[in-house]
mmCIF file of C-alpha atoms and ligand atoms in Angstrom:
data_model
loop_
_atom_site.group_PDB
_atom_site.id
_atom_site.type_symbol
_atom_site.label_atom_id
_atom_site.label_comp_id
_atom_site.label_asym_id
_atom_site.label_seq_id
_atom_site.Cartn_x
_atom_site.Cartn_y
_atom_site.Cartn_z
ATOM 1 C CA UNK A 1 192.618 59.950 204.614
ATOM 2 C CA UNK A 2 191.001 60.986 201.570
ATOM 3 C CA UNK A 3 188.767 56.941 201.605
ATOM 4 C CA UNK A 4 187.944 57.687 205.045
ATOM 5 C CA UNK A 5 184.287 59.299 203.895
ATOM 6 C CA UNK A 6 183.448 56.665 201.437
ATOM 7 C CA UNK A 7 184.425 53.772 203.857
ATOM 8 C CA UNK A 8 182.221 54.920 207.034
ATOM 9 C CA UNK A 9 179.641 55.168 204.092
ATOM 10 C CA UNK A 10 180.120 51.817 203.491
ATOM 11 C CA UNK A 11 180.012 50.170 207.145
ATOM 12 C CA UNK A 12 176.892 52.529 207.570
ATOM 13 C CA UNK A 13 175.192 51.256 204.966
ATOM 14 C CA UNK A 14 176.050 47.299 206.162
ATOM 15 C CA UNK A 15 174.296 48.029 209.150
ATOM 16 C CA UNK A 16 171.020 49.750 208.122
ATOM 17 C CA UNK A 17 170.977 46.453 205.621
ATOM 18 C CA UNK A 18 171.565 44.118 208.152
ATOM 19 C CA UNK A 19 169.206 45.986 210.754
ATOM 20 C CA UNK A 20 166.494 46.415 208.176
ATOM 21 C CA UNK A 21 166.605 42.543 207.057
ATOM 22 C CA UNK A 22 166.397 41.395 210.571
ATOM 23 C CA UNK A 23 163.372 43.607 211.659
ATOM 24 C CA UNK A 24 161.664 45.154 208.948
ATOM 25 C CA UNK A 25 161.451 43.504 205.884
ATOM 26 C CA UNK A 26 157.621 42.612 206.546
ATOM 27 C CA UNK A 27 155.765 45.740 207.058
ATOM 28 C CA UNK A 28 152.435 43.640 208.099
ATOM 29 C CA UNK A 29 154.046 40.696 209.987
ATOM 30 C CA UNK A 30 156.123 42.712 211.768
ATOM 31 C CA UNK A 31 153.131 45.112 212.876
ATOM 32 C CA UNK A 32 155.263 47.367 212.239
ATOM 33 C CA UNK A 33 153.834 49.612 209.283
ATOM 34 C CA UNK A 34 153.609 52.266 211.168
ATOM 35 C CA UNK A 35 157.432 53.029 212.536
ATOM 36 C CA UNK A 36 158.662 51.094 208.962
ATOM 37 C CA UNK A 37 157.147 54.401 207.069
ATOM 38 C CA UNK A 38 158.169 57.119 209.442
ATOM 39 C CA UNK A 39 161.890 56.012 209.296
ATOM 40 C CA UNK A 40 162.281 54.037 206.357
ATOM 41 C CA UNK A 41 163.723 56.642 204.085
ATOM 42 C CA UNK A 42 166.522 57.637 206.542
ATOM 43 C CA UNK A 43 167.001 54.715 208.654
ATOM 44 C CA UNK A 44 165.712 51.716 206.918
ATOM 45 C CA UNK A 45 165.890 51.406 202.649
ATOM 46 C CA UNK A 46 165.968 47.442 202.826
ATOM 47 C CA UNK A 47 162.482 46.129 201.958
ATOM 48 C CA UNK A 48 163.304 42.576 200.564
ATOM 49 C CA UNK A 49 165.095 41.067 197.999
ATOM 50 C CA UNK A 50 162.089 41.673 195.465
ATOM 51 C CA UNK A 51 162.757 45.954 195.443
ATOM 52 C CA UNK A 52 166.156 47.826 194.804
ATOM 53 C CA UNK A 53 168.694 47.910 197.821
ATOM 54 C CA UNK A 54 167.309 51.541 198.382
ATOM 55 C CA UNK A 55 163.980 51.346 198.083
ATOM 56 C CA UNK A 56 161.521 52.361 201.065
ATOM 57 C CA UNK A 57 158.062 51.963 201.898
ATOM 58 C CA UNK A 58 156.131 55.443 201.749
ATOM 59 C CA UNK A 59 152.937 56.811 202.365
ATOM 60 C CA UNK A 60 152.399 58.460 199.028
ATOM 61 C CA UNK A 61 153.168 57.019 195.325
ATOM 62 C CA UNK A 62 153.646 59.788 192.813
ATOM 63 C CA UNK A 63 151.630 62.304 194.297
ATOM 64 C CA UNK A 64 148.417 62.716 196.798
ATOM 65 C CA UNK A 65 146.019 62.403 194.010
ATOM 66 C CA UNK A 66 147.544 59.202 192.603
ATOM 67 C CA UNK A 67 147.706 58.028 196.284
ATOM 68 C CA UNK A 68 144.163 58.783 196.434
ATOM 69 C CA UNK A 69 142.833 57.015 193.492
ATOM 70 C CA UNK A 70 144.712 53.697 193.794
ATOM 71 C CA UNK A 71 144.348 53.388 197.351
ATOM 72 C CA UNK A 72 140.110 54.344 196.469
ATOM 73 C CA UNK A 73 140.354 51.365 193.438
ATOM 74 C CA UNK A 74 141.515 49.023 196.329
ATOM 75 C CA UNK A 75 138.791 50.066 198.275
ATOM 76 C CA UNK A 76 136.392 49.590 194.879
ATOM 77 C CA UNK A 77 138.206 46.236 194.293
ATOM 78 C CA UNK A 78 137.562 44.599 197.860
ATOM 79 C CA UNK A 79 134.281 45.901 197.493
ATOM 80 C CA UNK A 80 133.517 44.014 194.191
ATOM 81 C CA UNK A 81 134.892 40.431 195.842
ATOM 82 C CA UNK A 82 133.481 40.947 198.879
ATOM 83 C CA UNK A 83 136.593 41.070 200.541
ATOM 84 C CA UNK A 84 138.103 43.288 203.495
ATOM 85 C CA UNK A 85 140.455 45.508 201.704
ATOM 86 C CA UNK A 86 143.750 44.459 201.368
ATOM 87 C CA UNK A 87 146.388 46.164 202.977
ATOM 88 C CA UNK A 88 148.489 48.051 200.536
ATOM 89 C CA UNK A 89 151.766 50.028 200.914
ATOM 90 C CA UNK A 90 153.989 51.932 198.463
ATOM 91 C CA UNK A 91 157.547 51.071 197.510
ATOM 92 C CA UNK A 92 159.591 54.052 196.777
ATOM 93 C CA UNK A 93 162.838 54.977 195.014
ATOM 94 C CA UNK A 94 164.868 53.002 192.068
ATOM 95 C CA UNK A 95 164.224 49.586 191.806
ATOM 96 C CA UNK A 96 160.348 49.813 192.447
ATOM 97 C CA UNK A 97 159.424 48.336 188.869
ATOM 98 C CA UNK A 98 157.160 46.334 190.331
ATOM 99 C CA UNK A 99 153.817 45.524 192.011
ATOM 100 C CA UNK A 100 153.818 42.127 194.195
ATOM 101 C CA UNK A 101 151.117 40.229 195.884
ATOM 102 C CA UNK A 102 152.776 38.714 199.277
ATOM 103 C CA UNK A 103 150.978 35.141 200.758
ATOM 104 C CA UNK A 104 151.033 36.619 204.044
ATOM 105 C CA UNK A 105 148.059 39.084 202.732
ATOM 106 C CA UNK A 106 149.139 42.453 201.463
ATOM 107 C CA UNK A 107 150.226 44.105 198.500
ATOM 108 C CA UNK A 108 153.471 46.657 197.779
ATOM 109 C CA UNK A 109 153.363 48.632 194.752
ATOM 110 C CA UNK A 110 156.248 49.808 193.399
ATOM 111 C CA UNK A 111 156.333 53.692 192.577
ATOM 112 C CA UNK A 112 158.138 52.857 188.644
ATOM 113 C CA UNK A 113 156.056 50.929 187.947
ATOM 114 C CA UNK A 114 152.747 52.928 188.606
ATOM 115 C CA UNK A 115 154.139 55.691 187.081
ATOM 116 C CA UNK A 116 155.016 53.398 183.982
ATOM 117 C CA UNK A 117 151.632 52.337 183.857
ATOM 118 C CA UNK A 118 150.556 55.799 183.992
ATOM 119 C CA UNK A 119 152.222 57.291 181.689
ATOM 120 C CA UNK A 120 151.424 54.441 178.808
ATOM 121 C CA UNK A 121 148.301 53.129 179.889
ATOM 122 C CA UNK A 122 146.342 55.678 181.881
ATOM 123 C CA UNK A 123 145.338 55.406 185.675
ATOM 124 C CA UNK A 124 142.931 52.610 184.304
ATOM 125 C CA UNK A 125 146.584 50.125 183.984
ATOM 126 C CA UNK A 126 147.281 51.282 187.209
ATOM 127 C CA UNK A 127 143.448 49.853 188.715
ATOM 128 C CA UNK A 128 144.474 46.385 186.489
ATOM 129 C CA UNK A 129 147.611 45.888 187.992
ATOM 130 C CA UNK A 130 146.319 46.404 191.312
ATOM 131 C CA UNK A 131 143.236 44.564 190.550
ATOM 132 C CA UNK A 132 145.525 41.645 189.160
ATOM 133 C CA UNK A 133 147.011 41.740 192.650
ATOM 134 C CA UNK A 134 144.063 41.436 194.580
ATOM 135 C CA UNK A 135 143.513 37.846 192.318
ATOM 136 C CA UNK A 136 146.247 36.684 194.042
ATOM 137 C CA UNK A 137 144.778 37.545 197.462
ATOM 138 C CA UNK A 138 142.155 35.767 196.145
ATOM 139 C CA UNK A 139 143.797 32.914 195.458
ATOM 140 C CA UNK A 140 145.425 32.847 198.500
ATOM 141 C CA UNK A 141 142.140 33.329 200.586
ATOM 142 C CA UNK A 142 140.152 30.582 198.860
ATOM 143 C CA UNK A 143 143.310 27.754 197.912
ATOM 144 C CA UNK A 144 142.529 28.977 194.035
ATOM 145 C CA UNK A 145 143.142 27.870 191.312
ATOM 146 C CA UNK A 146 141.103 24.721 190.919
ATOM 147 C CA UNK A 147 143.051 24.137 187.653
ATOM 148 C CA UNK A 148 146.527 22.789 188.721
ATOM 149 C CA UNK A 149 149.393 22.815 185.818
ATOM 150 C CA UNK A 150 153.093 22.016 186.292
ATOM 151 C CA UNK A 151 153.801 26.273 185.639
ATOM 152 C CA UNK A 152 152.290 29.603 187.288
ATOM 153 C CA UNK A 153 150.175 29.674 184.005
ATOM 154 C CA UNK A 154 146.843 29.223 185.204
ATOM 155 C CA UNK A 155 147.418 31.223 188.379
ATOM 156 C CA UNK A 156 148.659 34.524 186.214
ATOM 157 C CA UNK A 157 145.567 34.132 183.806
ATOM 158 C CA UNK A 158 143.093 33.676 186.597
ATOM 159 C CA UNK A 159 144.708 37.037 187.983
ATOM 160 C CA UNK A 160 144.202 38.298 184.963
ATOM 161 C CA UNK A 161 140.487 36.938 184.322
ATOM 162 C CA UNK A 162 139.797 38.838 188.090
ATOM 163 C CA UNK A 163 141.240 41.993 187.026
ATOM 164 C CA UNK A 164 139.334 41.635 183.322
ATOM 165 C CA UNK A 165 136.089 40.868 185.887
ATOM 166 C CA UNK A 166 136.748 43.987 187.999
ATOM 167 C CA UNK A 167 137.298 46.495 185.463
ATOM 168 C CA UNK A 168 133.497 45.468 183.746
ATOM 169 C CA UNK A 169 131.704 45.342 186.475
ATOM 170 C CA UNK A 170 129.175 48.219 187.281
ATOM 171 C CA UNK A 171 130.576 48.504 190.689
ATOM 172 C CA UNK A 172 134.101 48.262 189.810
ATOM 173 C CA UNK A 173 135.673 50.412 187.297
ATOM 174 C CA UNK A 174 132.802 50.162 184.712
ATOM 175 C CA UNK A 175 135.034 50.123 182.048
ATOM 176 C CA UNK A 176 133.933 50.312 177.968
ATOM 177 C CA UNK A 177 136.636 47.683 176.465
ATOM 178 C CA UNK A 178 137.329 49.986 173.947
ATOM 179 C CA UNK A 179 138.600 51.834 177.577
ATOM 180 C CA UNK A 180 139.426 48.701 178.600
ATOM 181 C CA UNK A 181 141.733 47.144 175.918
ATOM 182 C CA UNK A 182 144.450 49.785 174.567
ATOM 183 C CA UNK A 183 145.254 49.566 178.743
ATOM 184 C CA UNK A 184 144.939 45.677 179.485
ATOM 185 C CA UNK A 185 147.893 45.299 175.903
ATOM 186 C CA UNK A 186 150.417 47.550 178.412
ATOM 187 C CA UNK A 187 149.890 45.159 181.215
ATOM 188 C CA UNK A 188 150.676 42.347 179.537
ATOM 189 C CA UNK A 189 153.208 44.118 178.154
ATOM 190 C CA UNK A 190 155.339 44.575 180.561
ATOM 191 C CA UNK A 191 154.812 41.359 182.299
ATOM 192 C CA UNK A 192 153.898 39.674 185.592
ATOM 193 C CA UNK A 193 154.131 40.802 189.062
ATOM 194 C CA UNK A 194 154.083 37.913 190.974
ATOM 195 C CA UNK A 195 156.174 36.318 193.887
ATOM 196 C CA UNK A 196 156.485 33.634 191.965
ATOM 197 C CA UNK A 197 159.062 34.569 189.455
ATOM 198 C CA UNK A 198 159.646 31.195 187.992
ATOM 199 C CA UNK A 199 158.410 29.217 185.364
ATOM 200 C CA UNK A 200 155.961 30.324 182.552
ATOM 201 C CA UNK A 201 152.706 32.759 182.839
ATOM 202 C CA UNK A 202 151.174 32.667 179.723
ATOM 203 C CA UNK A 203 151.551 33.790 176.296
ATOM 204 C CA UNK A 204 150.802 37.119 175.423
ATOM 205 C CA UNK A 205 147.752 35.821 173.597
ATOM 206 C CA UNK A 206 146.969 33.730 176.307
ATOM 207 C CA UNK A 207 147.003 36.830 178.498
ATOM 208 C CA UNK A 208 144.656 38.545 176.535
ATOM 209 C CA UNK A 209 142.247 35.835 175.930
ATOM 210 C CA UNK A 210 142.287 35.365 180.048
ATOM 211 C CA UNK A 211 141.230 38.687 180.272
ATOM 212 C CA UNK A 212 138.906 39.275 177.928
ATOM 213 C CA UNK A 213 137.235 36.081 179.412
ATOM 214 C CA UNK A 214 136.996 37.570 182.392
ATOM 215 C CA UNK A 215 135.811 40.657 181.093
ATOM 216 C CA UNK A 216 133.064 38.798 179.772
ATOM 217 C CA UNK A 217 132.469 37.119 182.545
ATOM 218 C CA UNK A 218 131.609 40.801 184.492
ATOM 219 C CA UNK A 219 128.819 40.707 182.659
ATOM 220 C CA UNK A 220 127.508 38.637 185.637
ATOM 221 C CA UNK A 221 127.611 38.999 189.474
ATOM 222 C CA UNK A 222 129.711 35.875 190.352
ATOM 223 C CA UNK A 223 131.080 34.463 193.555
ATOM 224 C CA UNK A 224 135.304 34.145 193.616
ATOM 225 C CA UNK A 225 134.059 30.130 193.890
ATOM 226 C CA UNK A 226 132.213 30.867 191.050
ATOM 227 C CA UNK A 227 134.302 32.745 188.543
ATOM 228 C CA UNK A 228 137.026 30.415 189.624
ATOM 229 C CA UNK A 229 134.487 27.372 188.151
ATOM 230 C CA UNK A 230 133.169 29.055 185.204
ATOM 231 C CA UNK A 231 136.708 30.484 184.590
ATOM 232 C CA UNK A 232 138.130 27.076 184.016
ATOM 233 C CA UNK A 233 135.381 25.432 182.729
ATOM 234 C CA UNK A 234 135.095 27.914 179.429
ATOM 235 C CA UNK A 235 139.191 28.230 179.506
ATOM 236 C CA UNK A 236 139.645 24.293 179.311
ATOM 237 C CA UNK A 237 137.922 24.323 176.197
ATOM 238 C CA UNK A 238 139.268 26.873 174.047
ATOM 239 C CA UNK A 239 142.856 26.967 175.988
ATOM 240 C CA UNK A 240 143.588 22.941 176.599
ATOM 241 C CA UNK A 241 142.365 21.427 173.198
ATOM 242 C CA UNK A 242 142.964 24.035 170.279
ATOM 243 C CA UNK A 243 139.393 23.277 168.984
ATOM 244 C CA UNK A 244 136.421 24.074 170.433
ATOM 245 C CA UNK A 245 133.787 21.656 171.110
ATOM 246 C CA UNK A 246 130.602 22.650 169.583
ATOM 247 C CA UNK A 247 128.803 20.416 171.949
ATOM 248 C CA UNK A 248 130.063 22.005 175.139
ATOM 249 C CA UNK A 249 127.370 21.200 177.713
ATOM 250 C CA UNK A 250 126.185 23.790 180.425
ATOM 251 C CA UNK A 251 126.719 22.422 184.029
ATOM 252 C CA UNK A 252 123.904 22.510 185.869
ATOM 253 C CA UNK A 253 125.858 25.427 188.507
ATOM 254 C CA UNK A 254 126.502 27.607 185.699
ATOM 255 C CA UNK A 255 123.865 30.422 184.853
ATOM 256 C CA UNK A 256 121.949 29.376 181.409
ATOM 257 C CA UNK A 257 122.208 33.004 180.039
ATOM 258 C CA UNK A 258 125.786 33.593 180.657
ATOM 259 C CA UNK A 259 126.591 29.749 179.515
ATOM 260 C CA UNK A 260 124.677 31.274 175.815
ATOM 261 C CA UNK A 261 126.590 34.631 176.216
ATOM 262 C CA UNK A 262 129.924 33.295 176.677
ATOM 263 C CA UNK A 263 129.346 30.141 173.775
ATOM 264 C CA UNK A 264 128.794 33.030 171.337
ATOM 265 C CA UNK A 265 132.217 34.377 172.389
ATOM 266 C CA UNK A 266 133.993 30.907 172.361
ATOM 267 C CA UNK A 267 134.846 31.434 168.446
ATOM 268 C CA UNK A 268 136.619 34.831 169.247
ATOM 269 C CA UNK A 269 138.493 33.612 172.664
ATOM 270 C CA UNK A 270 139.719 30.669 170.642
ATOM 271 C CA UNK A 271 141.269 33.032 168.247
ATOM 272 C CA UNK A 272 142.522 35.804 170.752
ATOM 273 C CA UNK A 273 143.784 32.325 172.119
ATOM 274 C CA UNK A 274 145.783 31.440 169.826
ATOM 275 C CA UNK A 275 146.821 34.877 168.295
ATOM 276 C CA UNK A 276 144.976 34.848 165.263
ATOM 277 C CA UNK A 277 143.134 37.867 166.587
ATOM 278 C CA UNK A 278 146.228 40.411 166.811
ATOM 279 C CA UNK A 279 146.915 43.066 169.643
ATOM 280 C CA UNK A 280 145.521 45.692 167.400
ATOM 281 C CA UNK A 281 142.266 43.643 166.392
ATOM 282 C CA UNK A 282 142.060 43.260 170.115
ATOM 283 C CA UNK A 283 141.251 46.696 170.509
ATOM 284 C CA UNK A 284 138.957 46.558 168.456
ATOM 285 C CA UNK A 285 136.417 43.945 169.652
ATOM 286 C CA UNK A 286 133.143 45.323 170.698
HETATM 287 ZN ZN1 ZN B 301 150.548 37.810 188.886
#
């Protein structure tokens, strides 16, 4: 008698699992957001094989004022791409290390992780990773990257280059990058969020160079088109041939003041590039 409790556990368990991975696993596709929060904590813990067997979508990460300001950043971030915001839910419970960008157009992110990100980096990691997220969307929506390589490398760094974009931009975060920085080294940090899981994303140094290119690239209002061309175009030439062509000519779509702006900064992404320029000197750029 006394593995009677712990085997009706078990079978109870089975069957949320099963029911869960039949009906729910998609809180958008399924239109189904709505009933998916209101029971997923008691009835439903399966989310997909990306989260922990027991997490749940909730309403709330953290708290209501963390709730408030990332669900307000992915307001600010739609905003700044001209985008209708992306649907975004929470993922709840162990197992939530983790913030992913799904094809079929919304975003979970995971409670661990935000509160990792907090706790290290500040609520502005929290805006990146999110922002970093919203790349993808943007990918998705516009068949981006232009730049095709055998690995997820150029699609992470792109990601990154948006979320370097967002955080500069006067209508996005507005970040200094000595604000900007210290929090972009715990992203890369701890690594890459998307669906994807295979294959390589970029060095550290890579990641950092992506970013600060986009960064720089907030200096001006761009299209997603348009950072997508002048992402690549500056990228090829310090990322693809390890020395940087003196001669690079400006293409006739690409703004003759940021073409000058970003040249005088091809020296330093080179070198964040290729690591010369450390983490710590990385902070430290103006
Ligand atoms: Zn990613």
């Amino acid at each position: 008698m006394k593995n009677l409790k712990p085997f009706i556990l078990a079978i109870t368990a089975l069957i949320f699992i099963t029911s869960c991975s039949d009906n729910d696993t998609n809180p958008v596709e399924n239109q189904n957001a709505k009933l998916f929060e209101t029971h997923s904590h008691e009835v439903c813990s399966y989310i997909d094989s990306y989260w922990g067997a027991n997490a749940y979508i909730g309403s709330t990460i953290l708290n209501q004022s963390e709730t408030n300001f990332i669900t307000s950043q992915n307001v600010k971030i739609a905003d700044v791409f001209n985008i209708n915001t992306i649907p975004l839910y929470f993922a709840k419970g162990s197992g939530t290390a983790n913030a992913i960008s799904y094809g079929s157009g919304y975003i979970i992110f995971g409670e661990e992780l935000y509160n990792m990100a907090l706790g290290q980096g500040g609520r502005i990691s929290c805006a990146m990773v999110q922002a970093h997220e919203v790349g993808h969307q943007l990918q998705y929506q516009n068949n981006l990257p232009t730049r095709s390589e055998s690995t997820a490398r150029a699609t992470e760094l792109e990601a990154d280059g948006f979320a370097g974009y967002y955080i500069k931009r006067p209508n996005g975060y507005n970040a200094t990058w000595t604000q900007a920085a210290p929090a972009y080294n715990f992203a890369a940090s701890i690594g890459d969020y998307n669906t994807t899981s295979s294959g390589h994303h970029g060095t550290p140094a890579q990641r950092r160079s992506a970013f600060r290119l986009g960064y720089l690239l907030g200096d001006y209002n761009l299209s997603v088109s348009s950072f997508d061309y002048n992402f690549f175009y500056y990228y090829d030439n310090y990322v693809l041939p390890g020395a940087l062509r003196q001669d690079l000519k400006k293409p006739d779509d690409i703004d003759e003041d940021l073409h000058k702006f970003i040249l005088s900064k091809m020296e330093e992404l080179r070198r964040i590039n290729s690591g010369e320029i450390s983490k710590e000197e990385f902070e430290k750029l103006q």
